Short mmCIF file of C-alpha atoms in Angstrom, two decimals:
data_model
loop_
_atom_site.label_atom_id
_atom_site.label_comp_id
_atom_site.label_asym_id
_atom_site.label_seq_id
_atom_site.Cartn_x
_atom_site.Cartn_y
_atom_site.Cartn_z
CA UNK A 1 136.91 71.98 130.97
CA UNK A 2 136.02 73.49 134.04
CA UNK A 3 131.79 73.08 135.84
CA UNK A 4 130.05 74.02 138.51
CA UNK A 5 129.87 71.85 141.15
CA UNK A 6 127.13 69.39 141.31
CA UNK A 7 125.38 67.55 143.96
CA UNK A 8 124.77 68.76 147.78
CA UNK A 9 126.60 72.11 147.00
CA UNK A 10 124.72 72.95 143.53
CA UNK A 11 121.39 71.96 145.55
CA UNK A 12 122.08 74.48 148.65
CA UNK A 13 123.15 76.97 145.83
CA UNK A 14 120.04 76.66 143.84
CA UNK A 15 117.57 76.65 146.86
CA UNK A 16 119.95 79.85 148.41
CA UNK A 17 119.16 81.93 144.73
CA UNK A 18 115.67 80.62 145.47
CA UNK A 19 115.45 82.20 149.05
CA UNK A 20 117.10 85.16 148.45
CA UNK A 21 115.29 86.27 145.71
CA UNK A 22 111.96 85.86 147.50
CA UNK A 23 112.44 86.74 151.05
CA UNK A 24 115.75 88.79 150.69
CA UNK A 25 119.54 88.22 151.50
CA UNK A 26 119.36 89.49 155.29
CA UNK A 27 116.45 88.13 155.94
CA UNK A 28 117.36 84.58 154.79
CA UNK A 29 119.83 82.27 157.24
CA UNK A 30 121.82 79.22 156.47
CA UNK A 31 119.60 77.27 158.49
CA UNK A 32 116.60 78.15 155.82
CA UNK A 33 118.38 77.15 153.05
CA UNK A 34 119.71 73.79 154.80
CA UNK A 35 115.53 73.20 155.82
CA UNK A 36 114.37 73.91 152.38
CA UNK A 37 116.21 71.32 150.37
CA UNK A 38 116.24 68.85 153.76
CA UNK A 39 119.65 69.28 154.96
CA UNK A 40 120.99 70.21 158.10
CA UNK A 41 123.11 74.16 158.95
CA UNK A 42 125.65 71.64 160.21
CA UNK A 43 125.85 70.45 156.25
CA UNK A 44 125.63 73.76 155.17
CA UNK A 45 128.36 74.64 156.75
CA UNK A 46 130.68 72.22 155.85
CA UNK A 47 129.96 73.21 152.32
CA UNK A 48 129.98 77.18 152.80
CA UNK A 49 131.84 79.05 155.44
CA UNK A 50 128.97 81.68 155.44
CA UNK A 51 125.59 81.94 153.17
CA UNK A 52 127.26 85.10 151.12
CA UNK A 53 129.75 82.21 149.90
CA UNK A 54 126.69 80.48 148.54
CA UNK A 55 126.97 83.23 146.18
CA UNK A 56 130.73 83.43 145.28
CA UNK A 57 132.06 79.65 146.14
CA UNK A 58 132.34 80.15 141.79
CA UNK A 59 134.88 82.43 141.91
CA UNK A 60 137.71 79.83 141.61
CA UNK A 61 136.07 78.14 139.27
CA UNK A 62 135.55 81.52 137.27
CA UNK A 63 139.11 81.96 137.16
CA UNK A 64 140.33 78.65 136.56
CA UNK A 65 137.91 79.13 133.05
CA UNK A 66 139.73 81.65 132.00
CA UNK A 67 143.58 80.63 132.95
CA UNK A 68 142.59 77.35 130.91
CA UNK A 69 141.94 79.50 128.04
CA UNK A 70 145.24 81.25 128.58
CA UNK A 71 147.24 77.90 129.13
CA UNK A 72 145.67 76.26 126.03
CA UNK A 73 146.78 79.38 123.76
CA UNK A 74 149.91 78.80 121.14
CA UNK A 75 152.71 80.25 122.88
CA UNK A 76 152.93 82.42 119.12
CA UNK A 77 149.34 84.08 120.14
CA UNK A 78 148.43 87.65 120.52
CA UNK A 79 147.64 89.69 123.92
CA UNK A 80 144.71 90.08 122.00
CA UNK A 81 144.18 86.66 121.00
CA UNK A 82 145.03 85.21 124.70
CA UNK A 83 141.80 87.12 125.74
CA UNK A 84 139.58 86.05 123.01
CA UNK A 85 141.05 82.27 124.50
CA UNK A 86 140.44 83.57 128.23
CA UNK A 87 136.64 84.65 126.96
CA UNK A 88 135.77 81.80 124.87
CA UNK A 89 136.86 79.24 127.95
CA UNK A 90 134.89 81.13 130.45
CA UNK A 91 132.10 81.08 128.22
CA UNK A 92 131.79 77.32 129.00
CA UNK A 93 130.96 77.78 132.45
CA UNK A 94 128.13 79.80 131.08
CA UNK A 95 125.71 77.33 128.68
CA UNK A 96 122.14 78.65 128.09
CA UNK A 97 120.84 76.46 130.67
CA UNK A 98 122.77 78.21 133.19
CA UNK A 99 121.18 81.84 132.13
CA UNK A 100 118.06 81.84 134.48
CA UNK A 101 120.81 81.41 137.89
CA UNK A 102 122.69 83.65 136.61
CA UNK A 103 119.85 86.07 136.73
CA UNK A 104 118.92 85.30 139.84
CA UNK A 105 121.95 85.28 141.22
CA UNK A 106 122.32 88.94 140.00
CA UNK A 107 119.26 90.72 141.12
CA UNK A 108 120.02 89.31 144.80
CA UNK A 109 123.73 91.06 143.98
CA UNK A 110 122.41 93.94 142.79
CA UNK A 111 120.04 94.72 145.89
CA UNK A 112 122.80 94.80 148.42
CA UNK A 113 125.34 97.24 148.67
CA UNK A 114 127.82 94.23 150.35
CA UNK A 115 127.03 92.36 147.18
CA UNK A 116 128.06 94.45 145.08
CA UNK A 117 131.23 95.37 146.74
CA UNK A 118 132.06 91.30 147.08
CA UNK A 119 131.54 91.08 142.87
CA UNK A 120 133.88 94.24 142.27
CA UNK A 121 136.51 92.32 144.52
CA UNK A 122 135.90 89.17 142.62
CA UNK A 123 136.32 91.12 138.99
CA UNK A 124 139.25 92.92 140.34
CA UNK A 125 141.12 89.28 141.39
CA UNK A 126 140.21 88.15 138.14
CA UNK A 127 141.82 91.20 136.10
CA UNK A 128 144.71 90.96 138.80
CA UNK A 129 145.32 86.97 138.06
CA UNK A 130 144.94 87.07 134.09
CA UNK A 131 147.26 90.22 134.47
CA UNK A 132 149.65 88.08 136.26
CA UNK A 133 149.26 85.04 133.49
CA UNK A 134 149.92 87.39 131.15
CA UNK A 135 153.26 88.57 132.55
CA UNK A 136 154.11 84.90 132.91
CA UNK A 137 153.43 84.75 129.27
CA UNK A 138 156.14 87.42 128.25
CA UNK A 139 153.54 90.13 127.81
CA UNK A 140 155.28 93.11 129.09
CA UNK A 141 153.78 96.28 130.88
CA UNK A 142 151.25 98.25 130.33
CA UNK A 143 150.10 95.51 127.61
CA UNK A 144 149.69 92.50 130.08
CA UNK A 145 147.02 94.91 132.42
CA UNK A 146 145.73 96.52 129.65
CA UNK A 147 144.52 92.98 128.11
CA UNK A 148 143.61 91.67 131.34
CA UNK A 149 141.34 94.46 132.17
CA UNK A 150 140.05 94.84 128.50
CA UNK A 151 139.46 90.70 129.21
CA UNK A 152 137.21 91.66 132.35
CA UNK A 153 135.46 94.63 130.93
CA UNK A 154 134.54 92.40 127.72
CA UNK A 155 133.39 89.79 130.16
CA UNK A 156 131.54 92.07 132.51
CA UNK A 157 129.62 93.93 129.19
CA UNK A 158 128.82 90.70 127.70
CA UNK A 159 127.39 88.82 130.75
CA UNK A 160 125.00 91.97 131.17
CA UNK A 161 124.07 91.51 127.81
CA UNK A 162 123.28 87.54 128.50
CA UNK A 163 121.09 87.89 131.34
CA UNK A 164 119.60 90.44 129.71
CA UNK A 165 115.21 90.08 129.17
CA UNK A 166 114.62 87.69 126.06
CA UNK A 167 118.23 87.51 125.30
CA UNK A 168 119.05 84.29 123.14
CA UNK A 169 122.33 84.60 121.89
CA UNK A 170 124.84 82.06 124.02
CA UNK A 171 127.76 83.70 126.29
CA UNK A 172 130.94 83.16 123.67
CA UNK A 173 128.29 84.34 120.72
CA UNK A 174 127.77 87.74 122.96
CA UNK A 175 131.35 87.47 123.81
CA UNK A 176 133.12 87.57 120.28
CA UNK A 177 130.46 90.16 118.94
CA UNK A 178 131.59 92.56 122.26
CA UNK A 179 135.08 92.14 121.70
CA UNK A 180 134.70 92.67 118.00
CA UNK A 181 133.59 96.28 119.32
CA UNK A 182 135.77 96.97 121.26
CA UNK A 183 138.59 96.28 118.38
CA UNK A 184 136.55 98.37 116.14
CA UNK A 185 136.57 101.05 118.34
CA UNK A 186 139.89 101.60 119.35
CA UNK A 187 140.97 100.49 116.38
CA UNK A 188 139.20 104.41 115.02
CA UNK A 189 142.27 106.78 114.79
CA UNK A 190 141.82 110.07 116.31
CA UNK A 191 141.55 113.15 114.31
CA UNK A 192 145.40 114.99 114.34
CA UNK A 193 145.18 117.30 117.71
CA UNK A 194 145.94 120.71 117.08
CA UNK E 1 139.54 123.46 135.07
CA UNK E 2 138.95 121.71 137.88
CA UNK E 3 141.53 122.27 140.76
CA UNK E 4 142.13 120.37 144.05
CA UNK E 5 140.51 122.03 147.33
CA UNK E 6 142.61 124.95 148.99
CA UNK E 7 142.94 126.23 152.46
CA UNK E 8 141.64 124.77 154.84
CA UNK E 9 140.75 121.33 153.64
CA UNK E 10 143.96 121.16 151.81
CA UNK E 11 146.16 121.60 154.68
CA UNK E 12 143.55 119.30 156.63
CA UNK E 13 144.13 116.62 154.08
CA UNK E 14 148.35 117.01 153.79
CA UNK E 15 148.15 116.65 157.45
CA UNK E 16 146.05 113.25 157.55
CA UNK E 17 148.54 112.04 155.07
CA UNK E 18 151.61 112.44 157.00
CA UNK E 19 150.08 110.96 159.70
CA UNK E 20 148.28 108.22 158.48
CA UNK E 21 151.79 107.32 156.12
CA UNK E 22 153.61 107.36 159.86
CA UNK E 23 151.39 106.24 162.55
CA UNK E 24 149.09 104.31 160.59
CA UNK E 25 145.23 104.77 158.88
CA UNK E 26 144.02 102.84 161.83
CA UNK E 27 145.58 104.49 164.60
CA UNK E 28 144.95 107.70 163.66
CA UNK E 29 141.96 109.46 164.89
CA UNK E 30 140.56 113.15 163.40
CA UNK E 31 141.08 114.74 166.61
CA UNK E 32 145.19 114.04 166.35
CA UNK E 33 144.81 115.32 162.38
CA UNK E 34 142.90 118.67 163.43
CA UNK E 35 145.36 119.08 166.18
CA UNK E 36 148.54 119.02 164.22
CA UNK E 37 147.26 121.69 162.05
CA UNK E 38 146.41 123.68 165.26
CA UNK E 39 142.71 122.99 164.36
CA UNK E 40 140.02 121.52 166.57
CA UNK E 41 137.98 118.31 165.94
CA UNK E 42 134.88 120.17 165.62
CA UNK E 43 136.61 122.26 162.50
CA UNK E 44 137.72 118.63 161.30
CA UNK E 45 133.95 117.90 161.05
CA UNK E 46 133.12 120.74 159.19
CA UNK E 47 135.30 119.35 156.32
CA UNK E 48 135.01 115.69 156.69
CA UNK E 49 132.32 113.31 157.66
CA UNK E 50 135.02 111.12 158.70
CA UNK E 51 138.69 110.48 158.20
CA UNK E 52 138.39 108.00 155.54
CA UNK E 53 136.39 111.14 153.46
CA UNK E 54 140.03 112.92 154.02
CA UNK E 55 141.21 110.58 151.42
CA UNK E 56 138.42 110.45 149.18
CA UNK E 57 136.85 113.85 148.98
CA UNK E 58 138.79 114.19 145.82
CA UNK E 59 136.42 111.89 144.25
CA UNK E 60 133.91 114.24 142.93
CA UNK E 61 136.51 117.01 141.68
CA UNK E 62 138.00 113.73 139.63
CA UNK E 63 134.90 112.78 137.99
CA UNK E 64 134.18 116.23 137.37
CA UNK E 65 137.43 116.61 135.51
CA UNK E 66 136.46 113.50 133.29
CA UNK E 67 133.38 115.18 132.38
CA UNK E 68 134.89 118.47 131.83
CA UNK E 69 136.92 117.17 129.09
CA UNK E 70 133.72 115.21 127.48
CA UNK E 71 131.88 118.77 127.77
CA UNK E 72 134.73 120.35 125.93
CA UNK E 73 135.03 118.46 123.13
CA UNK E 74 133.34 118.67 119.82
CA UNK E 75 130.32 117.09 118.90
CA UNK E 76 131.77 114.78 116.14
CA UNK E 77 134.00 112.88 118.60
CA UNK E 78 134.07 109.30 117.83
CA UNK E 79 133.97 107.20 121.63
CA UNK E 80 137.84 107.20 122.06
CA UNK E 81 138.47 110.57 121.21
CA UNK E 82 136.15 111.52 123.92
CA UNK E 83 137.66 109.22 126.20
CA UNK E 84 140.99 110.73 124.50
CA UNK E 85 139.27 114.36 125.91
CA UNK E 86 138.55 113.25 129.15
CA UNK E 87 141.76 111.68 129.97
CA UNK E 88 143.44 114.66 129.19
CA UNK E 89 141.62 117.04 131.04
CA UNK E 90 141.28 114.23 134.41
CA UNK E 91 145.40 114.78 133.52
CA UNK E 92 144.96 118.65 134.77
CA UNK E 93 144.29 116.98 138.57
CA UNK E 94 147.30 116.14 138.70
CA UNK E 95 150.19 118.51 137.52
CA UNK E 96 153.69 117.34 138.81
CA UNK E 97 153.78 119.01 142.37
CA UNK E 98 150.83 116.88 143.35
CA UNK E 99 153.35 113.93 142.09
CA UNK E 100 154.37 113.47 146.48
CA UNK E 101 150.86 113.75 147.83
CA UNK E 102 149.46 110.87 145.07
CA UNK E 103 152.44 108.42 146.35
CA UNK E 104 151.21 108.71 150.24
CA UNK E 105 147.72 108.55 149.48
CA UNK E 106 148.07 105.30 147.30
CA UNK E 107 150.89 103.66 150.15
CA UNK E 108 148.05 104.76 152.93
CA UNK E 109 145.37 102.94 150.60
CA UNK E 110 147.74 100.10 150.03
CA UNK E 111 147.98 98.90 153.57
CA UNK E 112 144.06 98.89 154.17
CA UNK E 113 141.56 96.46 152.37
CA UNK E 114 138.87 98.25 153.27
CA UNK E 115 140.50 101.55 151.95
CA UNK E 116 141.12 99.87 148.91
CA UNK E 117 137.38 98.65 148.69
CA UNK E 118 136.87 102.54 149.09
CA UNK E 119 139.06 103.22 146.39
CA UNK E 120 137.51 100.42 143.69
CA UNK E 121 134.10 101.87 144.25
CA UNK E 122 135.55 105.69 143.39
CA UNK E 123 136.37 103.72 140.13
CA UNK E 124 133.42 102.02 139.27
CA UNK E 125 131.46 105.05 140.13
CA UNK E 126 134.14 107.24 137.72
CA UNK E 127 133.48 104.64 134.88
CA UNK E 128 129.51 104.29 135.09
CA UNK E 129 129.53 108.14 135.18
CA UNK E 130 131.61 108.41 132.03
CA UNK E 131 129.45 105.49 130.71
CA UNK E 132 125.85 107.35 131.48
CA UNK E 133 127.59 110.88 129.54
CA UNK E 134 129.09 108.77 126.60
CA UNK E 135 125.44 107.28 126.26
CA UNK E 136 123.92 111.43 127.05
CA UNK E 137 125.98 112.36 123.37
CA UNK E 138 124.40 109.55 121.51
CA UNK E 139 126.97 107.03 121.89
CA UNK E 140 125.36 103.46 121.99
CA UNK E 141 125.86 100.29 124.01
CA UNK E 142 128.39 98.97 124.45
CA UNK E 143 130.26 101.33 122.79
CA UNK E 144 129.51 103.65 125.42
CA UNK E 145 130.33 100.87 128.00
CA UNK E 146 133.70 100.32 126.61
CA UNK E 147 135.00 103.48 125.91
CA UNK E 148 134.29 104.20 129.59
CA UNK E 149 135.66 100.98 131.17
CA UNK E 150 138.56 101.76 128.59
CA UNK E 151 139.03 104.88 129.80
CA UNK E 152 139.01 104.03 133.49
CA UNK E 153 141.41 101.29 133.23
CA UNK E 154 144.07 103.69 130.71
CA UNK E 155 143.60 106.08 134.27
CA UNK E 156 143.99 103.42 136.54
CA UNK E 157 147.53 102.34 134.39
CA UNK E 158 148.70 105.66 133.60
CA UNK E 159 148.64 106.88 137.44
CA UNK E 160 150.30 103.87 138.73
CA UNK E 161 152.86 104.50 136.38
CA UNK E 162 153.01 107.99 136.97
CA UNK E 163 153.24 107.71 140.89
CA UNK E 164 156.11 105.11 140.12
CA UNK E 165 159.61 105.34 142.05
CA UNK E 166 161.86 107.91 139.56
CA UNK E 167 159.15 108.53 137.15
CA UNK E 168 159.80 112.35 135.33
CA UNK E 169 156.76 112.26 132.87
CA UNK E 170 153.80 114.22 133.57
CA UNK E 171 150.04 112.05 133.69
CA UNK E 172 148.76 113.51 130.47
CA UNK E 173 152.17 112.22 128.74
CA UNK E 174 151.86 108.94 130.22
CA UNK E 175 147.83 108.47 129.76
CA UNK E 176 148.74 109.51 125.85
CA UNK E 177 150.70 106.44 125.46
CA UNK E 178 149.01 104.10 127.42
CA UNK E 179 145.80 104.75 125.00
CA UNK E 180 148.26 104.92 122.12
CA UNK E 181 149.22 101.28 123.29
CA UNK E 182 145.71 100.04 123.77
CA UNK E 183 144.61 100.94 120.67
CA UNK E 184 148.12 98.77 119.05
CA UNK E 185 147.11 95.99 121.15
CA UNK E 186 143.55 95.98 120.56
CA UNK E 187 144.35 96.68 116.18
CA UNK E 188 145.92 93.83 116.04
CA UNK E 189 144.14 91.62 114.49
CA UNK E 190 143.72 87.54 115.61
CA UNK E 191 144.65 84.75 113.69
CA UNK E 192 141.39 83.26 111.85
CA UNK E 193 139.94 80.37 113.80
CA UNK E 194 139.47 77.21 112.18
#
């Protein structure tokens, strides 16, 4: 099972979310977040190549969650059923107690443009590596990026849903419930065209 | 139906292409794009903001096309056929003879990270628009969500197949069975878990 990293990282992460949120992402500097949890930038930066990383240092880890999934599949299984794996494994690096950084960690994301941009590239490796998995599974084209991106939209809808206001359902509960719907509605035929 | 840009702009853009597919995006300046058109900067300027808007200008006719298609079709659409509607008419963008142009513009895009940043945006912005219209005819989240990410990512397939070396189909015969193939991959039902 893959976690977040603990100790002097997790620390600098938390007190980063911390900053951010309440004095901005511009305005906040790698020596601040070093100062508020006593630590030096020199520390910082041995831990984080810049404070945007602060952010994103999870997007290894994000992956690796769902490639377990993948890896831990029967070789027999579905495209389908390899992302329902992919989903439920990632879903571990997202436990209830985890929901209030996640939060955070969006609304600083979602007030700068850069942000934004870095999270798009991050969901666009992701689709990219499970697509590649995929392949190396024997999943041919279009079905192997067709899963992998159905994989990341799932993902992307349901972790909207989790940090939602007063949500209580866990990540792999909102997971299997949004991939349900999406089955159910492509599964609809279309009406005969004319 | 939405149609590409004429005159002018057209030639403007066919010219940027050539050069930006031979000389490089980088190296290429607007003033060496207006010229080899036998235009000046300044008329450059009245067209583009800059030269990366030479390559995206198409954005809004695209999304326009998507919507065009949602307009169009009848009220009792379920989610996919309206994302079945929209592909279709987003298909009318690009008819055979634009087949050339589509290959240089993604090669051009290819060789520039920040270009494809450009590009990834044009797509999220595409599937949030589709999203906000699916929700406009009563469709709810995430259905709404879904269909639009769903029909974003059967786009994003179909044109990379359709700009692929020897490819004969046309986009709306491609997007029709990569949609036909999400929706086998997606019935399919998973094994029960234990």
């Amino acid at each position: 099972m893959v976690r977040w990293q603990p100790g002097t990282s997790g620390r600098l992460q938390a007190a980063a979310l911390e900053l951010f949120a309440s004095n901005g992402y511009e305005q906040t500097t790698a020596a601040e977040i070093a100062q508020s949890v006593g630590l030096t930038e020199r520390t910082f930066f041995r831990h984080f190549s810049d404070k945007r990383e602060v952010l994103f240092h999870g997007q290894e880890l994000m992956v690796d969650a769902f490639l377990a999934g993948l890896v831990a599949a029967p070789g027999e299984a579905t495209p389908m059923e390899l992302v329902a794996a992919a989903l439920e494994s990632a879903a571990e690096l997202f436990p209830d107690e985890r929901r209030g950084h996640s939060r955070l960690r969006q609304s600083v994301i979602e007030q700068n443009p850069a942000l934004q941009e870095r999270e798009r590239h991050k969901m666009s490796v992701l689709a990219a590596t499970l697509g590649d998995a995929l392949r190396g599974r024997g999943i041919p084209e279009p079905a192997a990026t067709l899963a992998a991106e159905s994989a990341t939209t799932v993902f992307g809808v349901s972790f909207t849903q989790w940090i939602g206001a007063g949500e209580q359902r866990s990540m792999v509960e909102i997971e299997r419930t949004v991939l349900a719907e999406l089955r159910n509605l492509t599964a609809a035929r279309p009406a005969a065209k004319a």
